Coordinates of C-alpha atoms in Angstrom, one line a residue:
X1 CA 0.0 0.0 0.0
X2 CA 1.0 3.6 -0.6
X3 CA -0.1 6.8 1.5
X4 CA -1.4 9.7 -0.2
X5 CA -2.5 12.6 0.9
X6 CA -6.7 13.4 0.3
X7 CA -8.6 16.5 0.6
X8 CA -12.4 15.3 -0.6
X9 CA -14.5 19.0 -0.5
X10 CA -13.1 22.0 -2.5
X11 CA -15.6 24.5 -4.4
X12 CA -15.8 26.5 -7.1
X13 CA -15.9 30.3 -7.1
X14 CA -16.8 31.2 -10.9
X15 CA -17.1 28.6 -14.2
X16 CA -16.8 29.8 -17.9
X17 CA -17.1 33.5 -16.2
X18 CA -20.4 32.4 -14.3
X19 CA -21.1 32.1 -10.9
X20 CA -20.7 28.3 -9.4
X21 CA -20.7 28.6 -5.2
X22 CA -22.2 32.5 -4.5
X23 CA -19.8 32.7 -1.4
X24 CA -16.9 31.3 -2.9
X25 CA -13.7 33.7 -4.0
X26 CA -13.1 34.7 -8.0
X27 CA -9.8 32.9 -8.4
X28 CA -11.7 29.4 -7.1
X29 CA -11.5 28.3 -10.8
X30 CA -10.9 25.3 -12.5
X31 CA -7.5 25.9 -13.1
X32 CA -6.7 27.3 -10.2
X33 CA -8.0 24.9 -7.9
X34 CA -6.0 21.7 -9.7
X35 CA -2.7 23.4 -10.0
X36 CA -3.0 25.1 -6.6
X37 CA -4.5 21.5 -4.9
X38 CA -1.2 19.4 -6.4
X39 CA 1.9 22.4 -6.5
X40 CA 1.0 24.5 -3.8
X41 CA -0.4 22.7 -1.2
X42 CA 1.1 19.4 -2.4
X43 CA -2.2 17.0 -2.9
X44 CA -2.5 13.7 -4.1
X45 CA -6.5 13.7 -4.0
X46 CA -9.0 16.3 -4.5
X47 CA -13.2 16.2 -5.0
X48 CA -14.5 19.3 -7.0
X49 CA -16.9 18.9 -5.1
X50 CA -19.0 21.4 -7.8
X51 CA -17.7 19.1 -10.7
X52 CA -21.4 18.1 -11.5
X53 CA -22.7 21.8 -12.0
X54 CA -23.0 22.7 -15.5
X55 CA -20.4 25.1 -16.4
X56 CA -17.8 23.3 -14.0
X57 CA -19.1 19.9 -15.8
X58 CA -18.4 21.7 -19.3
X59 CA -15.0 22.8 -18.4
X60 CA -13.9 19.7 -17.3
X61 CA -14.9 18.0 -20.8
X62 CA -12.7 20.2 -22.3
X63 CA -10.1 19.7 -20.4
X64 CA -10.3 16.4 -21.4
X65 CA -10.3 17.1 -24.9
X66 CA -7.3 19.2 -23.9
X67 CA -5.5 16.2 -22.4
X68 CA -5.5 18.0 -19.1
X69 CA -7.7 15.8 -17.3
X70 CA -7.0 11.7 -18.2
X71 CA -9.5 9.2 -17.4
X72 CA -8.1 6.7 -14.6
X73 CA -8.7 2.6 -15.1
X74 CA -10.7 2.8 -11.9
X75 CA -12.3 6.2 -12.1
X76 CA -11.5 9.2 -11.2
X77 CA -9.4 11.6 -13.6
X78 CA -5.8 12.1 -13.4
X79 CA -4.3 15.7 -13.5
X80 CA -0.9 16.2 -15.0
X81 CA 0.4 13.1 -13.5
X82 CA 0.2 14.4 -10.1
X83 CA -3.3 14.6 -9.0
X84 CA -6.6 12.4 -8.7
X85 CA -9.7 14.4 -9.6
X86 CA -13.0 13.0 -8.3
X87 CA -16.2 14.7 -9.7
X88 CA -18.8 15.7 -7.0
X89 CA -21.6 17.6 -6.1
X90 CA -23.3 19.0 -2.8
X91 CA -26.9 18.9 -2.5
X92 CA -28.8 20.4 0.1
X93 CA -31.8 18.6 1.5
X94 CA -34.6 20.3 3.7
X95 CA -34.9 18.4 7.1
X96 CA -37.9 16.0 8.2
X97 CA -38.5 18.2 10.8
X98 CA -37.6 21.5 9.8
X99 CA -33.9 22.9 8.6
X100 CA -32.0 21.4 6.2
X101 CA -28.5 19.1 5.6
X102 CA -25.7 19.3 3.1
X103 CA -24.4 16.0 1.2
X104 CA -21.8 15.1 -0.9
X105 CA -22.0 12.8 -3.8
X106 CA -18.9 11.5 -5.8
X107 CA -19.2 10.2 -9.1
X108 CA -16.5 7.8 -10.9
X109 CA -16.3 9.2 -14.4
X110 CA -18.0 12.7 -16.1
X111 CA -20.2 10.3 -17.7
X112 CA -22.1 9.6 -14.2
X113 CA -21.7 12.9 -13.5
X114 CA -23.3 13.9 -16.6
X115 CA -26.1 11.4 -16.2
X116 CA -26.7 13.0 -12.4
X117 CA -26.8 16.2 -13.4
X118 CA -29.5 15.5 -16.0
X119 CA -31.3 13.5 -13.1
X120 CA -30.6 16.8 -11.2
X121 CA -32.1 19.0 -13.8
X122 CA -35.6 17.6 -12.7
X123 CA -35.3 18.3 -8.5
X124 CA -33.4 21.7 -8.6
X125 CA -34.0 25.5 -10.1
X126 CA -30.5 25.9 -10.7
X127 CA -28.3 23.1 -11.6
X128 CA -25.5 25.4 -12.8
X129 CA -24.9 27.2 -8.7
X130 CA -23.7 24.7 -5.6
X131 CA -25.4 23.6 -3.0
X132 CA -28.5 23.8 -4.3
X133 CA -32.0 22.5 -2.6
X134 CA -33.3 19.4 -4.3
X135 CA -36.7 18.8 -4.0
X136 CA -36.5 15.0 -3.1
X137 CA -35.9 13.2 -0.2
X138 CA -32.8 11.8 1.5
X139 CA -33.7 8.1 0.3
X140 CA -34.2 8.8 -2.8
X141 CA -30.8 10.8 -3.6
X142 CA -29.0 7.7 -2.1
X143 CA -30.5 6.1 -4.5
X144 CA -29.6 8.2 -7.7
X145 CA -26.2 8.3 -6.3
X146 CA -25.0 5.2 -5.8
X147 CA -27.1 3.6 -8.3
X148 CA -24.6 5.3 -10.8
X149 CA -21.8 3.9 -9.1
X150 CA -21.4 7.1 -6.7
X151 CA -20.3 7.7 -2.6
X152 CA -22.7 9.0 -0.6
X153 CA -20.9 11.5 2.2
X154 CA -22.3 13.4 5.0
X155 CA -21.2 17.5 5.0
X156 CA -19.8 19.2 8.0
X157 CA -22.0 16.9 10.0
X158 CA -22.3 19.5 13.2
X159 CA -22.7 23.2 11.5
X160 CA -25.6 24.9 12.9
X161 CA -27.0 25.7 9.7
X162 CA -27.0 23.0 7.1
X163 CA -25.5 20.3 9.4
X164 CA -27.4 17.0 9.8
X165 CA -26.9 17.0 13.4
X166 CA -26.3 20.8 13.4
X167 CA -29.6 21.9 14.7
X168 CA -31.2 19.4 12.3
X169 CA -31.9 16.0 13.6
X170 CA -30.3 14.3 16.9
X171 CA -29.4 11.1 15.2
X172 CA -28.7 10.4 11.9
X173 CA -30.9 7.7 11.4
X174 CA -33.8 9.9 11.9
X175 CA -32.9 11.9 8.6
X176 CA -31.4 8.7 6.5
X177 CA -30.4 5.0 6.5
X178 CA -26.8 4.6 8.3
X179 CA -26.3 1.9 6.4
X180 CA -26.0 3.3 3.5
X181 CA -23.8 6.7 4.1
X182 CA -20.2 6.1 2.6
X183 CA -18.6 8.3 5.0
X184 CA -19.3 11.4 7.2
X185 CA -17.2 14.6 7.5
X186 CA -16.3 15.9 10.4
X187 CA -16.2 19.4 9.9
X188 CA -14.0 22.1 11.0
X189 CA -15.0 23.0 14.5
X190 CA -15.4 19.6 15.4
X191 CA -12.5 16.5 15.8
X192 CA -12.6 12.9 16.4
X193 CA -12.5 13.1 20.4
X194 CA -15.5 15.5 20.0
X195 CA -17.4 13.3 17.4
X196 CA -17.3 9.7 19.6
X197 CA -19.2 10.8 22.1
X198 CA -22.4 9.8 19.5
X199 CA -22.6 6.0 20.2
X200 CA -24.3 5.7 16.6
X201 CA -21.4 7.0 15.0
X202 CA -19.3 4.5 15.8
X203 CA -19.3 2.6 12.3
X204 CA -18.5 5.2 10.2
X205 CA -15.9 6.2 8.7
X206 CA -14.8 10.1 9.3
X207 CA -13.0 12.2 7.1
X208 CA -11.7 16.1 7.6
X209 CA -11.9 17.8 4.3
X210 CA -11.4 22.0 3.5
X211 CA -14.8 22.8 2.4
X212 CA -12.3 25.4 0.5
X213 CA -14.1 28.5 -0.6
X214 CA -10.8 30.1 -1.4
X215 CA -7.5 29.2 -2.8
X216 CA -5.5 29.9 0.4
X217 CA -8.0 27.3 2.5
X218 CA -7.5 24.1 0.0
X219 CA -6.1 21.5 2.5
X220 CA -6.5 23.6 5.5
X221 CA -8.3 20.0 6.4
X222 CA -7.3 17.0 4.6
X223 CA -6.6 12.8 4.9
X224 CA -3.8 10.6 4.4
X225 CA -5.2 7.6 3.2
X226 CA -3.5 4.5 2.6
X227 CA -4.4 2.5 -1.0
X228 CA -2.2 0.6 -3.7
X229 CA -2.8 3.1 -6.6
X230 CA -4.6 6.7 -6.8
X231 CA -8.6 5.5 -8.5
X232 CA -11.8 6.2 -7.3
X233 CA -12.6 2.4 -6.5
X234 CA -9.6 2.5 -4.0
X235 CA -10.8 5.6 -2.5
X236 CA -14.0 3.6 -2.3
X237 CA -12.3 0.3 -0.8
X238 CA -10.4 3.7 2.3
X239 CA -13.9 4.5 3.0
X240 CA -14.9 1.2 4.0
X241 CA -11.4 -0.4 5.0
X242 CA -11.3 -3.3 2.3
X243 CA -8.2 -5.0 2.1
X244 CA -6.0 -2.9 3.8
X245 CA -7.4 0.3 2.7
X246 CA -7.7 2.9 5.0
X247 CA -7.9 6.2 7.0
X248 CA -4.6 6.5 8.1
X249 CA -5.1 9.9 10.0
X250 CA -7.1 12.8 9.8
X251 CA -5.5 16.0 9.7
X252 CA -7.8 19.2 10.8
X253 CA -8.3 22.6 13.0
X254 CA -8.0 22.4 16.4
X255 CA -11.7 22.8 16.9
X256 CA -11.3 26.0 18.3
X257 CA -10.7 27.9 15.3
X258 CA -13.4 26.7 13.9
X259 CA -16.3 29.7 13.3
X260 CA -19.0 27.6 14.6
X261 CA -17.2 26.0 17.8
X262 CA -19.2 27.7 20.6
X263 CA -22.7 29.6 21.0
X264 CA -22.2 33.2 20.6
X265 CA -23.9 36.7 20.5
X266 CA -23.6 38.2 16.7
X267 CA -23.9 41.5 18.4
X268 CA -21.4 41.8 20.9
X269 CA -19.2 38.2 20.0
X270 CA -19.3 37.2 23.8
X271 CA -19.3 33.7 24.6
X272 CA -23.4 32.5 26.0
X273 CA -24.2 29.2 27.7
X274 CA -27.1 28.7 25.3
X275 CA -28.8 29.9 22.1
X276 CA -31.5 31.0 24.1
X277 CA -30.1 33.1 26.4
X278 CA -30.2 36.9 26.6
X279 CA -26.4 38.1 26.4
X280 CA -25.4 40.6 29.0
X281 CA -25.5 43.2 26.0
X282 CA -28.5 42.8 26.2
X283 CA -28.9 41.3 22.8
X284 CA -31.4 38.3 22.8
X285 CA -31.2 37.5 19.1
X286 CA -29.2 36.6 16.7
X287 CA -26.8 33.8 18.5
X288 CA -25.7 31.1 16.2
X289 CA -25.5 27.9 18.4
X290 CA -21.7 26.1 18.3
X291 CA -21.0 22.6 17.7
X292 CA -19.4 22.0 21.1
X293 CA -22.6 23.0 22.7
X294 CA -24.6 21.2 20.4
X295 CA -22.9 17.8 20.9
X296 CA -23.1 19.0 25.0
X297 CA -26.7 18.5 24.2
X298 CA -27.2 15.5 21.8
X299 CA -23.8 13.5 22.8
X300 CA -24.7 9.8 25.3
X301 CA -21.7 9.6 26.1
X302 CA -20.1 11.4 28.7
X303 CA -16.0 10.7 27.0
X304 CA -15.1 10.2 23.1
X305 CA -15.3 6.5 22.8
X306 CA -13.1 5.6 19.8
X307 CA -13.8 2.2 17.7
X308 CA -11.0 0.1 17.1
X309 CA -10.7 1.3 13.3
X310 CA -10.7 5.2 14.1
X311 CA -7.6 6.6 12.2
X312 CA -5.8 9.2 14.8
X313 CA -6.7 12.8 14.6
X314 CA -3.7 15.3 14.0
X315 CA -4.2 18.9 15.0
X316 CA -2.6 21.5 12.7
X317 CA -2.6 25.0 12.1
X318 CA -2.8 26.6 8.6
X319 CA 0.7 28.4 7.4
X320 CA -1.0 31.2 6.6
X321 CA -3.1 31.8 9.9
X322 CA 0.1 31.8 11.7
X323 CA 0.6 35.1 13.2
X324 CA 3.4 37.1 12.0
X325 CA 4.1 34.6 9.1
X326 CA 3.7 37.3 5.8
X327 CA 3.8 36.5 2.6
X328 CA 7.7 37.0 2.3
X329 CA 7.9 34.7 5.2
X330 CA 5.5 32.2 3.5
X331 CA 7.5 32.4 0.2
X332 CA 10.6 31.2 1.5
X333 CA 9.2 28.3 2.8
X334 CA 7.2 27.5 -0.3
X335 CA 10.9 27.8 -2.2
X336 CA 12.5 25.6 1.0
X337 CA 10.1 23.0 0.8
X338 CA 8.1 23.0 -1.8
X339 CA 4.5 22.4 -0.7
X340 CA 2.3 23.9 2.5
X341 CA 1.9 19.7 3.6
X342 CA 5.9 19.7 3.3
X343 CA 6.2 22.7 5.6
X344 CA 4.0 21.0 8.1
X345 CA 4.7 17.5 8.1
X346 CA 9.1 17.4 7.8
X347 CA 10.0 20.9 8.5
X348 CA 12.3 20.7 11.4
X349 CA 12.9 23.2 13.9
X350 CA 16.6 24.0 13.3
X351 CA 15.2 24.0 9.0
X352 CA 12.8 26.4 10.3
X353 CA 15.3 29.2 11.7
X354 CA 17.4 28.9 8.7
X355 CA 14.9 29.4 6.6
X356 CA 13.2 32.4 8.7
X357 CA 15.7 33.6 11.2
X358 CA 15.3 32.5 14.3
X359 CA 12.8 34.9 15.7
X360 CA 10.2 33.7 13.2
X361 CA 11.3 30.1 12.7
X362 CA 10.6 29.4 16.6
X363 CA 6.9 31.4 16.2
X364 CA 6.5 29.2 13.5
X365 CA 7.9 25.7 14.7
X366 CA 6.1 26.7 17.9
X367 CA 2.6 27.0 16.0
X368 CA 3.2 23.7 14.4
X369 CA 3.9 21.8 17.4
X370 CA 0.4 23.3 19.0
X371 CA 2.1 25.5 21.7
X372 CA -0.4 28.2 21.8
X373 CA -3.7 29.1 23.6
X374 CA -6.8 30.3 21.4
X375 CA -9.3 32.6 21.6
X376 CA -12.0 30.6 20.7
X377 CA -14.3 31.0 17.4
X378 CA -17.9 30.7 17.0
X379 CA -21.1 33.2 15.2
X380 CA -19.4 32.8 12.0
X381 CA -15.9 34.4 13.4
X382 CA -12.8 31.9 13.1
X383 CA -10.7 31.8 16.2
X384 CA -7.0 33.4 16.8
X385 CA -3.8 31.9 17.7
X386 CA -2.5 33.4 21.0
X387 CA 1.0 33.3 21.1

């Protein structure tokens, strides 16, 4: 087996000069994304995750007209010898009891993809935008998706907004089947040791993915997964552990820094024990209810209890969220290593300092080894280092 290195939820900004994800940057395009996914941040795996959406779907059939993008024996498409390309799409589903989730399906060739987005054409206004709500129900877009060879993957599973067990449902199975969900994401103000403390999630398999609405975020979470050859079908065998595939470890935030981690007040950004509560502003509207809290609330067990196949969960920091680290800074390590996942994963602390001087090189060999305090994040604001 070989390790590679997976990041399964990156969006597009604009396609063919047209709007693909609303919030997304500009410069999230096609292009950018692949070459930024495999040279910059050194990927061996990425999911367009808005590969299915019509303009995005017509640029990548020109790419492979171009030769840019080469079908794999196995699915997937492979990008300038250097990176797997899996085709997806995120559909947004309206809760059985109000609220809605967000879901991932991955397809193994664009002519799956194709197919699902004619299928698509009949439950959504807009197939050409991401995200988009489909008027069908979570049974039936298993269905359609794995009935055309697809993985079916639970989105940021503890967002307030458009997470299943956000403010959604308390238990996945009261939304869908278990069974039949290929994976769940874990989402970025949430880790492994917050997510086993759900009993019924034991089974699954978790992965920490970017949700990357902007170049500099690709990879900010990722995967190294362990397979013999880079394919869809072995990224299928990782997500169910066939054979020796795996999760070998997920790499994410330290929940804190995630914007959703605890219930805040939008008005004043204070800290409240509930989503209920009236803040000492004075402000009794307008808190957005963090995933800590949440799983406070809906969690049976009182410690993480982890299930012989979970993967360990390494906590990183992004380069660029590093304070004092500027783009000079960030250059020089870029032309020292070569990729961000370099910097992060075999930069030692003496190649540090004499790359940055030794001021910055220990601020920076400090952040990577987690020797900092946070000001936590939450209401939509990302935490801050505290060095």
């Amino acid at each position: 087996m070989n390790s590679y290195h997976a990041d399964f939820h990156v969006h597009i900004g604009r396609s063919l000069g047209k709007p693909v994800k609303i919030a997304a940057g500009s410069k999230l395009t096609l292009d950018n994304l692949l070459y930024h996914s495999a040279f910059v941040k050194g990927l061996d795996v990425v999911t367009v995750i808005d590969g299915v959406c019509d303009n995005v779907l017509t640029e990548v059939k020109q790419k492979m007209d171009q030769g840019d993008l080469i079908p794999v024996n196995g699915g997937g498409l492979m990008y300038r010898d250097r990176l797997l390309v899996i085709l997806g799409s995120e559909i947004e589903l309206a809760g059985p009891h109000g609220g809605a989730a967000h879901f991932g399906c991955w397809f193994p060739d664009v002519e799956s993809a194709s197919d699902f987005n004619t299928w698509l054409q009949t439950v959504q206004k807009n197939t050409s935008l991401s995200s988009q709500r489909a008027r069908t129900d979570a049974a039936t877009l298993l269905e359609e998706t794995h009935t055309r060879g697809g993985l079916f993957v639970i989105h940021h599973a503890f967002t307030p907004f458009k997470g299943i067990l956000g403010r959604c449902v308390s238990r996945i199975e009261d939304f869908l089947d278990p069974a039949l969900v290929d994976a769940l994401e874990l989402g970025l103000s949430a880790d492994t040791l917050m997510a086993d403390r759900l009993s019924e999630l034991a089974n699954f398999t978790f992965i920490t993915n970017s949700d990357a609405h902007g170049l500099d975020n690709i990879a900010r979470e990722y995967n190294r997964i362990s397979m013999k050859r880079p394919s869809f079908n072995e990224v299928r065998a990782v997500l169910h552990s066939v054979n020796g595939r795996r999760v070998e470890a997920n790499y994410g935030l330290h929940p804190q820094q995630g914007k959703y981690y605890r219930t805040r007040c939008r008005h004043c950004d204070t800290v409240v024990s509930s989503a209920d509560d009236t803040c000492l502003c004075g402000n009794d509207k307008g808190h957005v209810y963090g995933v800590w809290d949440r799983l406070e609330e809906i969690s049976d067990l009182a410690a993480a209890v982890h299930p012989k196949h979970r993967p360990p969960y390494i906590h990183h920091v992004p380069l660029r969220d590093i304070p004092g680290l500027g783009p000079r800074g960030y250059q020089k390590l870029m032309a020292a290593f070569g990729t961000e996942l370099a910097v992060r994963q075999r930069a030692t602390h003496s190649q540090l300092t004499d790359v940055l001087g030794e001021h910055m090189g220990q601020i920076v060999a400090r952040a990577l080894q987690g020797d900092f305090t946070w000001q936590v994040g939450g209401a939509g604001t990302y935490g801050k280092l505290v060095m």
